Amino acid sequence: MSAKPGKLIVIVAPSGTGKSTLMKKVRADFKGRLIESISYTTRDIRPNEKDGLDYFFVSKPKFEKMISNDEFTEWALVHGDYKGTSKRYVEKKMKEGANLIFDLDIQGTDSMKEAFGDQAKAIFIRPPSYEVLEERLRGRGTESEDAINTRLNNAKIELSRSGDYDYSIVNDDVNVAYNKLYRLIEDLIGE
Ligand code: ADP
Ligand code: 5GP
């Protein structure tokens, strides 16, 4: 076991803000220094996604069995689909002293803060405005109209929580936002 406990970094943002875009860069730049927790979900797989890389895609009965077996560090119903973090994976990586990064909704972020206190640092990524968020979500073209509306309604609640976390970054120009995120993560894992 490592003497120094690893950092737990949670990235939280309303759907369509650009979190996946930023996470892709984080994944490339922090390879080997930051380990990403891959969540389980019952959501349908998107054409550009890979099972085991973006998520572990499982059926609803399987996910519910995992809940009853206490296999999640946190889980939530997000936009109508189950999403959850594997307890076994997180505990194993924490024992090794790894720095871990999570991409969670506000419910999951709150659970992580409750469970791990200051060891978990939450970074809220905000869109420049609600209107821009809607444009990005529609522009991505990966959801049905119903799914877009669910995400937009939930975004109002999520945006009202933007000031409740450890840090907040606006994703207006993607390069500016990424530079801020990069420096912040460097500082956090370097502490
Ligand atoms: P999320 O993972 O938060 O749901 P995505 O990363 O999929 O969001 O981004 C939503 C859409 O917005 C994508 O089409 C992406 O290319 C685009 N996008 C992301 N960041 C920016 C930005 N800073 N400026 C303009 N478009 C962006
Ligand atoms: P998407 O369906 O667009 O991939 O993700 C929708 C939302 O689910 C995002 O806010 C994302 O952060 C959140 N999410 C992804 N994995 C998990 C998880 O394991 N737990 C929780 N609580 N939320 C998650």
Coordinates of C-alpha atoms and ligand atoms in Angstrom, one line a residue:
M1 CA 0.0 0.0 0.0
S2 CA 1.2 3.5 -0.9
A3 CA 2.0 5.8 2.0
K4 CA 0.3 8.8 0.3
P5 CA -3.4 8.3 -0.4
G6 CA -4.4 9.0 -4.0
K7 CA -6.7 11.9 -5.0
L8 CA -10.3 11.3 -6.1
I9 CA -11.2 13.9 -8.7
V10 CA -14.9 14.1 -9.8
I11 CA -15.9 16.0 -13.0
V12 CA -19.5 17.0 -12.9
A13 CA -21.5 18.9 -15.6
P14 CA -24.9 19.0 -17.2
S15 CA -25.2 16.8 -20.3
G16 CA -24.0 18.6 -23.4
T17 CA -21.5 21.0 -21.6
G18 CA -18.5 19.3 -23.2
K19 CA -17.4 17.0 -20.4
S20 CA -16.7 14.0 -22.7
T21 CA -14.7 16.3 -25.0
L22 CA -12.6 17.6 -22.1
M23 CA -12.3 14.1 -20.5
K24 CA -10.8 12.7 -23.8
K25 CA -8.0 15.3 -23.5
V26 CA -7.5 14.5 -19.8
R27 CA -7.3 10.8 -20.6
A28 CA -4.5 11.4 -23.2
D29 CA -2.5 13.9 -21.2
F30 CA -2.6 12.2 -17.8
K31 CA -2.2 8.6 -19.1
G32 CA -0.5 6.6 -16.3
R33 CA -0.9 9.3 -13.7
L34 CA -4.7 9.4 -13.4
I35 CA -6.9 6.4 -13.7
E36 CA -10.4 6.7 -15.0
S37 CA -13.2 4.8 -13.3
I38 CA -15.4 3.2 -16.0
S39 CA -19.0 3.2 -14.9
Y40 CA -21.7 0.6 -15.4
T41 CA -24.8 1.7 -17.2
T42 CA -28.1 0.5 -18.5
R43 CA -28.2 3.3 -21.2
D44 CA -28.2 2.2 -24.9
I45 CA -24.7 2.3 -26.4
R46 CA -24.1 5.2 -28.8
P47 CA -22.5 4.4 -32.3
N48 CA -19.2 6.0 -31.3
E49 CA -18.9 4.2 -27.9
K50 CA -17.1 1.0 -27.0
D51 CA -18.2 -1.4 -24.3
G52 CA -15.6 -1.6 -21.6
L53 CA -14.0 1.7 -22.6
D54 CA -16.8 4.3 -22.3
Y55 CA -19.0 2.3 -20.0
F56 CA -19.7 -1.3 -19.1
F57 CA -23.1 -1.6 -20.7
V58 CA -25.4 -4.0 -18.8
S59 CA -29.0 -5.0 -18.6
K60 CA -31.4 -3.5 -16.1
P61 CA -31.8 -6.9 -14.2
K62 CA -28.0 -7.2 -14.0
F63 CA -27.6 -3.7 -12.7
E64 CA -30.3 -4.2 -10.1
K65 CA -28.6 -7.5 -9.0
M66 CA -25.4 -5.5 -8.6
I67 CA -27.2 -2.9 -6.4
S68 CA -28.6 -5.7 -4.2
N69 CA -25.1 -7.3 -4.0
D70 CA -23.7 -3.9 -2.8
E71 CA -21.3 -3.7 -5.7
F72 CA -21.4 0.1 -6.2
T73 CA -19.5 2.9 -4.4
E74 CA -22.4 5.1 -5.7
W75 CA -25.2 4.6 -8.2
A76 CA -28.0 6.8 -9.4
L77 CA -30.8 6.9 -11.9
V78 CA -29.5 9.6 -14.4
H79 CA -31.9 10.8 -17.1
G80 CA -33.9 7.6 -16.8
D81 CA -30.9 5.2 -17.0
Y82 CA -28.9 3.5 -14.2
K83 CA -25.3 4.6 -13.8
G84 CA -22.9 3.4 -11.1
T85 CA -19.3 3.2 -10.0
S86 CA -17.7 -0.2 -9.2
K87 CA -16.8 -0.5 -5.6
R88 CA -14.3 -3.3 -6.2
Y89 CA -12.4 -1.3 -8.8
V90 CA -12.3 1.9 -6.7
E91 CA -11.2 0.0 -3.6
K92 CA -8.5 -1.8 -5.5
K93 CA -7.1 1.3 -7.1
M94 CA -7.3 3.3 -3.8
K95 CA -5.3 0.6 -2.0
E96 CA -2.6 1.0 -4.7
G97 CA -2.6 4.8 -3.9
A98 CA -3.7 5.7 -7.5
N99 CA -5.2 9.0 -8.4
L100 CA -8.7 8.4 -9.8
I101 CA -10.9 10.5 -12.0
F102 CA -14.7 10.1 -12.2
D103 CA -17.3 11.5 -14.6
L104 CA -20.5 11.6 -12.5
D105 CA -23.8 13.4 -12.2
I106 CA -24.7 15.6 -9.3
Q107 CA -26.2 12.7 -7.3
G108 CA -23.0 10.6 -7.7
T109 CA -20.8 13.6 -6.9
D110 CA -22.7 14.3 -3.7
S111 CA -22.4 10.6 -2.7
M112 CA -18.6 10.7 -3.3
K113 CA -18.2 13.9 -1.2
E114 CA -20.2 12.3 1.6
A115 CA -18.2 9.1 1.5
F116 CA -14.7 10.5 1.0
G117 CA -14.9 14.1 2.3
D118 CA -11.9 16.3 1.3
Q119 CA -10.1 13.4 -0.3
A120 CA -12.6 13.8 -3.2
K121 CA -12.4 17.1 -5.1
A122 CA -15.3 18.0 -7.3
I123 CA -14.9 20.2 -10.4
F124 CA -18.1 21.6 -11.9
I125 CA -17.9 22.3 -15.7
R126 CA -20.5 25.0 -16.7
P127 CA -21.7 25.9 -20.2
P128 CA -21.5 29.6 -21.1
S129 CA -25.3 29.7 -20.9
Y130 CA -28.3 27.4 -21.0
E131 CA -29.0 28.4 -24.6
V132 CA -25.4 27.3 -25.6
L133 CA -25.9 24.0 -23.7
E134 CA -29.1 23.4 -25.7
E135 CA -27.3 24.1 -29.0
R136 CA -24.5 21.7 -28.1
L137 CA -26.8 19.0 -27.0
R138 CA -28.9 19.3 -30.2
G139 CA -25.7 19.7 -32.4
R140 CA -24.3 16.5 -31.1
G141 CA -27.3 14.6 -32.5
T142 CA -26.9 11.5 -30.4
E143 CA -30.2 11.7 -28.5
S144 CA -33.9 11.5 -29.4
E145 CA -36.0 14.6 -28.8
D146 CA -37.4 13.0 -25.7
A147 CA -33.9 12.3 -24.3
I148 CA -32.8 15.8 -25.2
N149 CA -35.7 17.3 -23.3
T150 CA -35.1 15.2 -20.2
R151 CA -31.4 16.3 -20.2
L152 CA -32.4 20.0 -20.7
N153 CA -34.9 19.8 -17.8
N154 CA -32.3 18.1 -15.6
A155 CA -29.7 20.8 -16.6
K156 CA -31.8 23.5 -14.9
I157 CA -31.5 21.6 -11.6
E158 CA -27.8 20.8 -12.2
L159 CA -26.9 24.4 -13.1
S160 CA -28.5 25.6 -9.9
R161 CA -25.8 23.5 -8.1
S162 CA -22.8 24.8 -10.0
G163 CA -21.6 26.8 -6.9
D164 CA -21.8 23.9 -4.5
Y165 CA -18.6 22.1 -5.4
D166 CA -14.8 22.6 -4.9
Y167 CA -14.1 24.2 -8.2
S168 CA -16.0 25.6 -11.2
I169 CA -14.8 26.1 -14.8
V170 CA -16.8 27.6 -17.7
N171 CA -16.4 25.7 -21.0
D172 CA -16.8 28.5 -23.5
D173 CA -13.6 28.3 -25.6
V174 CA -12.6 24.6 -25.3
N175 CA -8.9 25.3 -25.3
V176 CA -9.2 27.9 -22.5
A177 CA -11.4 25.6 -20.5
Y178 CA -9.0 22.7 -21.0
N179 CA -6.0 24.7 -19.9
K180 CA -7.7 25.6 -16.7
L181 CA -8.8 22.0 -16.1
Y182 CA -5.3 20.7 -16.9
R183 CA -3.6 23.1 -14.5
L184 CA -6.1 22.3 -11.8
I185 CA -5.7 18.6 -12.1
E186 CA -1.9 19.0 -12.1
D187 CA -2.1 21.0 -8.9
L188 CA -4.5 18.5 -7.3
I189 CA -2.4 15.4 -8.1
G190 CA 0.8 17.2 -7.3
E191 CA -0.3 18.1 -3.7
Ligands
ADP1 P1 -21.0 16.1 -22.5 O1 -20.1 14.9 -22.4 O2 -20.9 17.1 -21.5 O3 -22.5 15.6 -22.7 P2 -19.8 16.5 -25.2 O4 -18.4 16.5 -24.9 O5 -20.4 15.4 -25.9 O6 -20.7 16.9 -23.9 O7 -20.1 17.9 -26.0 C1 -21.4 18.2 -26.5 C2 -21.2 18.8 -27.9 O8 -20.6 20.1 -27.8 C3 -20.3 18.0 -28.8 O9 -20.8 18.0 -30.1 C4 -19.0 18.7 -28.7 O10 -18.2 18.6 -29.9 C5 -19.4 20.2 -28.5 N1 -18.5 21.0 -27.7 C6 -17.8 20.6 -26.6 N2 -17.1 21.6 -26.0 C7 -17.4 22.7 -26.8 C8 -16.9 24.1 -26.8 N3 -16.1 24.6 -25.9 N4 -17.3 24.9 -27.8 C9 -18.2 24.4 -28.8 N5 -18.6 23.1 -28.9 C10 -18.2 22.3 -27.9
5GP2 P1 -24.1 10.2 -20.7 O1 -25.4 9.3 -20.7 O2 -24.2 11.4 -21.5 O3 -22.9 9.4 -20.9 O4 -24.0 10.7 -19.2 C1 -25.0 11.3 -18.6 C2 -24.7 11.6 -17.1 O5 -24.4 10.5 -16.4 C3 -23.4 12.5 -17.0 O6 -23.7 13.6 -16.2 C4 -22.4 11.6 -16.4 O7 -21.5 12.2 -15.6 C5 -23.3 10.7 -15.5 N1 -22.6 9.5 -15.1 C6 -21.8 8.7 -15.8 N2 -21.4 7.6 -15.1 C7 -21.9 7.8 -13.9 C8 -21.9 7.0 -12.7 O8 -21.2 6.0 -12.5 N3 -22.6 7.5 -11.6 C9 -23.3 8.6 -11.7 N4 -24.0 9.0 -10.6 N5 -23.4 9.3 -12.8 C10 -22.7 8.9 -13.9

